[in-house]
Coordinates of C-alpha atoms in Angstrom, one line a residue:
X1 CA 0.1 0.0 0.0
X2 CA 1.3 3.4 -1.0
X3 CA 1.5 6.2 1.7
X4 CA 1.5 9.9 1.4
X5 CA 0.9 12.7 4.0
X6 CA -1.8 14.2 1.6
X7 CA -3.7 12.8 -1.3
X8 CA -5.3 15.4 -3.7
X9 CA -8.1 14.1 -5.7
X10 CA -8.4 16.1 -8.9
X11 CA -5.6 17.7 -11.0
X12 CA -7.4 20.9 -12.1
X13 CA -6.3 24.3 -10.9
X14 CA -7.7 23.9 -7.4
X15 CA -6.0 20.6 -6.8
X16 CA -2.7 21.7 -8.2
X17 CA -2.7 24.7 -6.1
X18 CA -3.3 22.8 -3.0
X19 CA -0.6 20.2 -4.0
X20 CA 2.0 22.8 -4.9
X21 CA 1.6 24.7 -1.7
X22 CA 1.8 21.6 0.4
X23 CA 4.8 20.4 -1.4
X24 CA 6.5 23.6 -0.8
X25 CA 5.9 23.2 2.8
X26 CA 7.7 19.9 2.8
X27 CA 4.7 17.5 2.8
X28 CA 4.6 14.4 0.6
X29 CA 1.7 14.8 -1.8
X30 CA 0.1 12.6 -4.4
X31 CA -2.4 14.0 -7.0
X32 CA -4.9 11.6 -8.5
X33 CA -6.4 12.7 -11.8
X34 CA -9.1 10.9 -13.8
X35 CA -8.0 12.5 -17.1
X36 CA -4.9 11.8 -19.1
X37 CA -3.3 15.1 -18.2
X38 CA -3.1 17.7 -15.4
X39 CA -4.6 21.0 -15.7
X40 CA -8.4 20.5 -15.7
X41 CA -10.1 23.0 -18.2
X42 CA -6.8 24.6 -19.0
X43 CA -5.5 21.5 -20.9
X44 CA -4.5 22.2 -24.5
X45 CA -6.5 20.9 -27.5
X46 CA -4.1 20.0 -30.5
X47 CA -5.0 20.7 -34.0
X48 CA -3.3 21.2 -37.4
X49 CA -3.3 25.0 -36.7
X50 CA -1.8 24.8 -33.2
X51 CA -3.1 24.2 -29.7
X52 CA -6.4 25.6 -28.6
X53 CA -7.3 25.9 -24.9
X54 CA -10.0 23.7 -23.7
X55 CA -11.3 26.4 -21.3
X56 CA -9.9 29.8 -20.4
X57 CA -7.1 31.4 -22.5
X58 CA -5.9 34.2 -20.3
X59 CA -5.8 35.5 -16.7
X60 CA -6.1 38.9 -15.1
X61 CA -2.6 40.2 -13.9
X62 CA -4.2 41.9 -11.0
X63 CA -4.9 38.8 -9.2
X64 CA -2.0 37.9 -6.9
X65 CA -3.1 34.2 -6.5
X66 CA -2.2 33.5 -10.1
X67 CA 1.3 34.9 -9.8
X68 CA 1.9 32.9 -6.5
X69 CA 0.6 29.8 -8.3
X70 CA 2.9 30.4 -11.4
X71 CA 5.8 31.0 -9.1
X72 CA 5.3 27.5 -7.8
X73 CA 5.3 26.2 -11.2
X74 CA 8.3 28.3 -12.4
X75 CA 6.1 29.9 -15.1
X76 CA 5.9 33.5 -13.9
X77 CA 8.7 34.7 -16.4
X78 CA 6.9 32.9 -19.3
X79 CA 3.6 34.7 -18.9
X80 CA 3.2 37.4 -21.5
X81 CA 1.0 40.4 -21.7
X82 CA -1.6 40.0 -24.5
X83 CA -1.5 42.1 -27.6
X84 CA -2.7 45.7 -27.6
X85 CA -5.3 44.8 -30.1
X86 CA -6.9 42.4 -27.7
X87 CA -8.2 45.4 -25.7
X88 CA -10.9 45.9 -28.1
X89 CA -14.0 44.0 -27.0
X90 CA -17.2 43.6 -29.0
X91 CA -20.8 43.6 -28.0
X92 CA -23.6 42.5 -30.2
X93 CA -26.5 45.0 -30.2
X94 CA -29.2 45.1 -32.9
X95 CA -27.6 42.4 -34.9
X96 CA -24.3 44.4 -35.2
X97 CA -20.8 44.3 -33.5
X98 CA -20.0 47.4 -31.4
X99 CA -16.4 47.9 -30.2
X100 CA -15.7 49.0 -26.6
X101 CA -12.4 49.4 -24.9
X102 CA -11.5 50.0 -21.2
X103 CA -11.3 53.7 -21.3
X104 CA -13.8 56.5 -20.5
X105 CA -13.5 58.0 -24.1
X106 CA -14.4 54.5 -25.5
X107 CA -17.5 54.2 -23.3
X108 CA -18.6 57.7 -24.3
X109 CA -18.2 56.9 -28.0
X110 CA -19.4 53.2 -28.3
X111 CA -22.8 52.4 -29.8
X112 CA -22.9 49.3 -27.5
X113 CA -24.7 51.7 -25.1
X114 CA -27.3 54.2 -25.8
X115 CA -27.2 57.8 -24.6
X116 CA -29.6 57.2 -21.9
X117 CA -27.7 54.0 -20.8
X118 CA -24.6 56.2 -20.6
X119 CA -26.4 58.6 -18.4
X120 CA -27.3 55.8 -16.2
X121 CA -23.6 55.0 -15.7
X122 CA -23.1 58.6 -14.8
X123 CA -25.9 58.6 -12.4
X124 CA -24.3 55.7 -10.6
X125 CA -21.0 57.4 -10.6
X126 CA -22.5 60.5 -8.7
X127 CA -24.9 58.6 -6.6
X128 CA -24.6 58.6 -2.7
X129 CA -25.2 56.4 0.3
X130 CA -28.9 56.4 1.4
X131 CA -29.7 58.5 4.3
X132 CA -31.2 57.1 7.4
X133 CA -34.9 56.2 6.8
X134 CA -34.3 55.8 3.0
X135 CA -34.7 52.4 1.3
X136 CA -31.8 50.2 2.1
X137 CA -29.9 47.8 -0.2
X138 CA -31.4 44.3 -0.4
X139 CA -29.4 41.7 1.7
X140 CA -29.2 39.3 -1.3
X141 CA -30.6 39.7 -4.9
X142 CA -30.0 38.4 -8.2
X143 CA -27.3 39.6 -10.5
X144 CA -30.2 40.7 -13.0
X145 CA -31.9 42.7 -10.2
X146 CA -28.7 44.3 -8.9
X147 CA -27.7 45.5 -12.3
X148 CA -31.1 46.6 -13.2
X149 CA -31.3 48.7 -10.0
X150 CA -28.0 50.3 -10.6
X151 CA -28.0 50.8 -14.3
X152 CA -31.4 50.5 -15.7
X153 CA -33.3 47.6 -17.5
X154 CA -32.1 48.5 -20.9
X155 CA -28.4 48.5 -20.2
X156 CA -28.8 45.3 -18.2
X157 CA -30.6 43.4 -21.0
X158 CA -28.4 44.7 -23.8
X159 CA -24.9 45.4 -22.4
X160 CA -24.4 43.8 -18.9
X161 CA -26.2 40.6 -19.9
X162 CA -23.7 40.1 -22.7
X163 CA -20.7 40.7 -20.3
X164 CA -22.0 38.4 -17.6
X165 CA -23.4 35.7 -19.8
X166 CA -19.9 35.5 -21.2
X167 CA -18.4 35.0 -17.8
X168 CA -20.9 32.7 -16.2
X169 CA -22.9 31.2 -19.1
X170 CA -25.9 31.6 -16.9
X171 CA -29.2 33.1 -16.3
X172 CA -28.7 36.4 -14.5
X173 CA -32.1 36.1 -12.9
X174 CA -31.0 33.0 -10.9
X175 CA -27.3 34.1 -10.3
X176 CA -26.5 35.7 -6.9
X177 CA -25.1 39.1 -7.1
X178 CA -23.2 39.0 -3.8
X179 CA -21.6 35.6 -5.0
X180 CA -20.9 36.6 -8.6
X181 CA -19.6 40.2 -8.2
X182 CA -18.8 40.7 -4.4
X183 CA -16.6 43.7 -5.2
X184 CA -19.4 45.5 -6.9
X185 CA -21.9 44.8 -4.1
X186 CA -19.3 45.9 -1.5
X187 CA -18.6 49.1 -3.6
X188 CA -22.3 50.0 -3.5
X189 CA -22.5 49.2 0.2
X190 CA -19.6 51.3 1.2
X191 CA -19.8 54.3 -1.2
X192 CA -23.3 54.3 -2.7
X193 CA -21.9 53.9 -6.2
X194 CA -20.6 50.8 -7.9
X195 CA -18.3 52.6 -10.3
X196 CA -17.0 55.1 -7.9
X197 CA -16.5 52.5 -5.4
X198 CA -14.5 50.5 -7.7
X199 CA -12.3 53.4 -8.6
X200 CA -11.6 54.5 -5.1
X201 CA -11.0 50.9 -3.8
X202 CA -8.8 49.8 -6.6
X203 CA -6.0 47.5 -5.2
X204 CA -2.7 49.2 -4.3
X205 CA 0.8 48.1 -4.2
X206 CA 2.1 44.8 -5.6
X207 CA -0.9 43.7 -7.7
X208 CA -0.9 47.1 -9.6
X209 CA 2.5 46.1 -11.1
X210 CA 0.8 43.5 -13.2
X211 CA -2.2 45.2 -14.9
X212 CA -3.9 43.7 -18.0
X213 CA -4.5 40.2 -19.3
X214 CA -1.8 37.5 -19.5
X215 CA -1.4 34.2 -21.2
X216 CA 1.3 31.8 -22.6
X217 CA 2.3 31.4 -26.3
X218 CA 1.7 27.6 -25.9
X219 CA -1.7 28.4 -24.1
X220 CA -2.6 27.7 -20.6
X221 CA -1.9 24.0 -21.2
X222 CA 1.6 25.0 -20.0
X223 CA 0.2 24.9 -16.4
X224 CA -0.5 21.2 -16.5
X225 CA 2.8 20.4 -18.2
X226 CA 4.8 22.3 -15.7
X227 CA 2.8 20.7 -12.8
X228 CA 3.5 17.2 -14.1
X229 CA 7.1 17.7 -13.9
X230 CA 7.0 18.9 -10.1
X231 CA 4.3 16.6 -8.5
X232 CA 3.8 13.1 -7.9
X233 CA 0.7 12.4 -10.0
X234 CA -1.2 9.4 -11.2
X235 CA -3.3 10.3 -14.3
X236 CA -6.0 8.0 -16.0
X237 CA -6.7 7.0 -12.4
X238 CA -10.3 6.5 -11.1
X239 CA -10.9 7.1 -7.4
X240 CA -13.4 4.5 -6.3
X241 CA -13.9 5.4 -2.6
X242 CA -12.5 7.2 0.5
X243 CA -12.6 5.5 3.9
X244 CA -12.3 7.5 7.1
X245 CA -10.5 5.3 9.6
X246 CA -7.6 6.2 12.1
X247 CA -5.9 7.3 8.8
X248 CA -8.0 7.9 5.7
X249 CA -7.5 5.5 2.8
X250 CA -8.2 6.3 -0.9
X251 CA -9.1 3.2 -3.2
X252 CA -8.7 3.7 -6.9
X253 CA -8.2 2.0 -10.2
X254 CA -4.9 2.8 -12.0
X255 CA -4.2 1.1 -15.5
X256 CA -6.8 -1.5 -14.6
X257 CA -5.3 -2.4 -11.4
X258 CA -6.9 -1.6 -8.0
X259 CA -4.7 0.1 -5.5
X260 CA -5.1 1.8 -2.2
X261 CA -3.2 4.8 -0.7
X262 CA -3.0 5.5 3.0
X263 CA -2.8 9.2 4.0
X264 CA -3.3 11.8 6.8
X265 CA -5.5 14.1 4.8
X266 CA -7.4 14.2 1.6
X267 CA -8.2 17.2 -0.6
X268 CA -11.3 16.6 -2.7
X269 CA -10.7 19.0 -5.6
X270 CA -13.2 17.9 -8.2
X271 CA -16.5 19.4 -9.4
X272 CA -19.4 19.4 -7.0
X273 CA -21.4 16.6 -8.7
X274 CA -18.4 14.2 -8.7
X275 CA -17.5 15.1 -5.2
X276 CA -21.1 14.4 -4.1
X277 CA -20.9 10.9 -5.6
X278 CA -17.6 10.2 -4.0
X279 CA -18.6 11.6 -0.5
X280 CA -22.2 10.1 -0.3
X281 CA -21.1 7.0 1.7
X282 CA -19.0 8.8 4.2
X283 CA -20.5 12.3 4.5
X284 CA -24.0 12.1 3.2
X285 CA -25.2 15.5 4.4
X286 CA -22.2 17.2 2.7
X287 CA -23.0 15.1 -0.4
X288 CA -26.6 16.2 -0.4
X289 CA -25.6 19.8 -0.4
X290 CA -22.9 19.3 -3.2
X291 CA -25.5 17.5 -5.4
X292 CA -27.8 20.7 -5.5
X293 CA -24.8 22.8 -6.9
X294 CA -25.6 23.6 -10.6
X295 CA -23.4 23.8 -13.6
X296 CA -24.1 25.2 -17.0
X297 CA -23.0 22.9 -20.0
X298 CA -20.8 24.5 -22.6
X299 CA -19.3 23.3 -25.9
X300 CA -16.3 25.1 -27.3
X301 CA -16.0 25.3 -31.1
X302 CA -12.4 25.8 -32.2
X303 CA -12.1 27.0 -35.8
X304 CA -9.6 28.8 -38.1
X305 CA -10.0 31.4 -40.8
X306 CA -9.3 29.9 -44.2
X307 CA -7.9 33.0 -45.9
X308 CA -7.0 36.4 -44.5
X309 CA -10.2 38.7 -44.3
X310 CA -12.8 36.1 -45.1
X311 CA -14.4 36.2 -41.6
X312 CA -14.6 40.0 -42.1
X313 CA -14.2 40.2 -38.2
X314 CA -12.3 43.3 -36.8
X315 CA -9.1 42.5 -34.7
X316 CA -9.8 42.2 -31.0
X317 CA -10.4 40.0 -28.0
X318 CA -13.7 38.7 -29.2
X319 CA -17.4 39.3 -29.1
X320 CA -20.4 38.6 -26.7
X321 CA -24.0 38.6 -27.3
X322 CA -26.8 39.0 -24.6
X323 CA -29.6 36.5 -24.6
X324 CA -32.0 39.2 -26.1
X325 CA -30.0 39.0 -29.4
X326 CA -30.9 35.4 -29.8
X327 CA -27.5 34.4 -31.3
X328 CA -26.6 30.6 -31.5
X329 CA -23.4 31.1 -29.5
X330 CA -22.7 33.1 -26.2
X331 CA -19.7 34.6 -27.8
X332 CA -16.4 34.1 -29.8
X333 CA -13.0 34.6 -28.5
X334 CA -10.4 35.7 -31.1
X335 CA -7.6 33.3 -29.9
X336 CA -5.0 34.3 -32.7
X337 CA -5.5 38.0 -32.1
X338 CA -4.4 37.7 -28.5
X339 CA -0.8 37.1 -29.7
X340 CA -0.9 38.7 -33.1
X341 CA -0.8 35.2 -34.8
X342 CA -1.7 34.1 -38.3
X343 CA -3.8 32.3 -39.5
X344 CA -6.6 33.9 -37.2
X345 CA -7.9 31.3 -34.8
X346 CA -11.1 31.3 -32.9
X347 CA -13.0 29.6 -30.2
X348 CA -16.9 30.0 -29.9
X349 CA -18.9 29.2 -26.8
X350 CA -22.2 27.5 -27.2
X351 CA -24.8 26.4 -24.6
X352 CA -25.0 27.7 -21.0
X353 CA -27.8 27.7 -18.6
X354 CA -30.2 29.5 -21.0
X355 CA -29.7 27.1 -23.9
X356 CA -28.2 23.9 -22.5
X357 CA -29.5 21.7 -25.3
X358 CA -27.4 23.5 -27.8
X359 CA -24.2 22.4 -26.0
X360 CA -25.1 18.7 -26.9
X361 CA -25.5 19.4 -30.6
X362 CA -23.4 17.5 -33.0
X363 CA -20.1 18.8 -34.2
X364 CA -21.5 19.6 -37.6
X365 CA -24.6 21.5 -36.1
X366 CA -22.4 23.4 -33.7
X367 CA -20.1 24.5 -36.6
X368 CA -23.1 25.4 -38.7
X369 CA -24.7 27.5 -35.9
X370 CA -21.5 29.4 -35.2
X371 CA -21.1 30.0 -39.0
X372 CA -24.7 31.3 -39.1
X373 CA -23.8 33.8 -36.4
X374 CA -20.8 35.0 -38.4
X375 CA -22.8 35.5 -41.6
X376 CA -25.5 37.4 -39.7
X377 CA -23.0 39.7 -37.9
X378 CA -20.4 40.4 -40.6
X379 CA -21.4 38.7 -43.9
X380 CA -18.1 36.6 -43.6
X381 CA -17.4 32.9 -44.0
X382 CA -16.3 30.7 -41.1
X383 CA -13.3 28.8 -42.4
X384 CA -12.4 25.3 -41.1
X385 CA -13.3 23.4 -37.9
X386 CA -10.2 22.4 -35.8
X387 CA -11.8 20.7 -32.9
X388 CA -14.8 20.7 -30.4
X389 CA -14.4 20.6 -26.7
X390 CA -17.5 19.6 -24.6
X391 CA -18.0 20.3 -20.9
X392 CA -21.1 18.8 -19.3
X393 CA -20.2 20.8 -16.2
X394 CA -18.8 23.8 -17.8
X395 CA -19.3 26.7 -15.5
X396 CA -20.5 26.6 -12.0
X397 CA -23.7 28.7 -11.3
X398 CA -23.4 30.7 -8.0
X399 CA -27.3 31.0 -7.6
X400 CA -29.3 32.8 -4.9
X401 CA -28.4 31.2 -1.5
X402 CA -24.8 30.4 -2.6
X403 CA -23.3 31.7 0.7
X404 CA -25.7 29.7 3.0
X405 CA -25.0 26.5 1.0
X406 CA -21.3 26.9 1.4
X407 CA -21.5 27.6 5.1
X408 CA -23.6 24.5 5.6
X409 CA -21.2 22.4 3.5
X410 CA -18.3 23.6 5.4
X411 CA -19.8 22.7 8.7
X412 CA -20.4 19.2 7.5
X413 CA -16.8 18.7 6.2
X414 CA -14.8 20.6 8.7
X415 CA -15.1 17.8 11.4
X416 CA -13.6 15.3 9.0
X417 CA -10.0 14.7 7.7
X418 CA -11.3 15.8 4.3
X419 CA -10.8 19.4 2.8
X420 CA -12.7 20.6 -0.2
X421 CA -11.3 22.8 -3.0
X422 CA -12.8 24.1 -6.3
X423 CA -14.2 27.2 -8.1
X424 CA -17.6 26.4 -6.7
X425 CA -16.3 27.6 -3.3
X426 CA -15.8 31.1 -4.9
X427 CA -17.4 32.9 -7.8
X428 CA -16.6 30.1 -10.3
X429 CA -13.4 31.8 -11.8
X430 CA -10.0 30.6 -12.2
X431 CA -8.7 32.6 -9.4
X432 CA -11.2 31.3 -7.2
X433 CA -10.1 27.7 -7.9
X434 CA -6.5 28.6 -7.1
X435 CA -7.5 30.5 -4.0
X436 CA -9.5 27.6 -2.8
X437 CA -6.6 25.2 -3.4
X438 CA -4.2 27.5 -1.3
X439 CA -7.0 27.7 1.3
X440 CA -7.2 23.8 1.4
X441 CA -3.6 23.5 1.9
X442 CA -3.6 26.2 4.6
X443 CA -6.3 24.2 6.5
X444 CA -4.2 21.1 6.5
X445 CA -0.9 22.8 7.4
X446 CA -2.9 24.5 10.4
X447 CA -4.3 21.1 11.5
X448 CA -0.8 19.6 11.4
X449 CA 0.6 22.4 13.5
X450 CA -2.2 22.0 16.1
X451 CA -1.4 18.2 16.4
X452 CA 2.3 18.9 16.8
X453 CA 1.5 21.4 19.5
X454 CA -0.8 19.0 21.2

């Protein structure tokens, strides 16, 4: 029987973050991953036109967790700032693409927002905290209600719905504002204005040294490759069960052979539905909570421009469409433009909580649907299909009651030698997955310290 101080179930970002921090603290760690490679949704998808990312393609440089994570992997120096052209984002409105950049002048000029909607932004900027006796801010509301209250119904349906559908692939009427955009909710609470609060509470110091979006020439698949060279990991391994005796034991199948690993602690860093199945025999109440956590299915259609200019798409980061526009895809990322590459490569996102059935369409139907969007928006031609990536549990949905569910879940798990990690413990973003992994490692190290002191 193998013996490790910590076993990490799941080789995605959360599991890798936990394993790397524990390893740096001198613990013997084993990562068990069901897939053939480490990295979770950052694993690269090979094609004749280069590797596409099976999920996210870049990360925000302002998030310190990412740089700490990359330091553990030895990748910080390899991360590059995305091209200047990638700052141009496009929003679909009235069947057309409208460019907007992260600058006040661009916001004033863009046709992605009407004049009245721009006035709504200004009204938020100059708004104040409510006086005593005036209506107070709701304790919890949907993302749709929060945005509508702050910026108006039109701006929410046409602009913000595009932005947040692109992030969460969800139904804004069901998503929790406090869970999805905690910084915006806090900005309103402390300053009375979402926009002014964000400007006045911008992070200072070290994180400001890395503004903008970053990635890797070879894609975020570099994360899994680097992790595989630094961690003890078994891939293509299916965990069958976890038993909680004096020392926990993890039973699994590796290369068709059943094995067991004895350990002091287990980090369960897999998606909530899989975690629910695994924990059901040993922590049924925790499993019941995990089973209620919903995900939106998403299929990624990777394609390439056949000849320069045939797509008729402007250079930029990509486009997003709100549900009101009734496009087939949620949006399209201009992968090649992020690094100024030729031929231009693209990844379109299909499905989500509003149209889950589209994610299960055939490859041909997905490609045809994305091509129909392109013809309608630019009159261009789609080019060649490179690959399709399908995620049944694509994006976690932090719906109303998210905080209460997490609190109840932690109460059930904290008394056991298990620790949970995953983006569902935060707001479903990559940084949340990494932060949860670091937090899981911190809990295990704190327990060890208490035991040593005792």
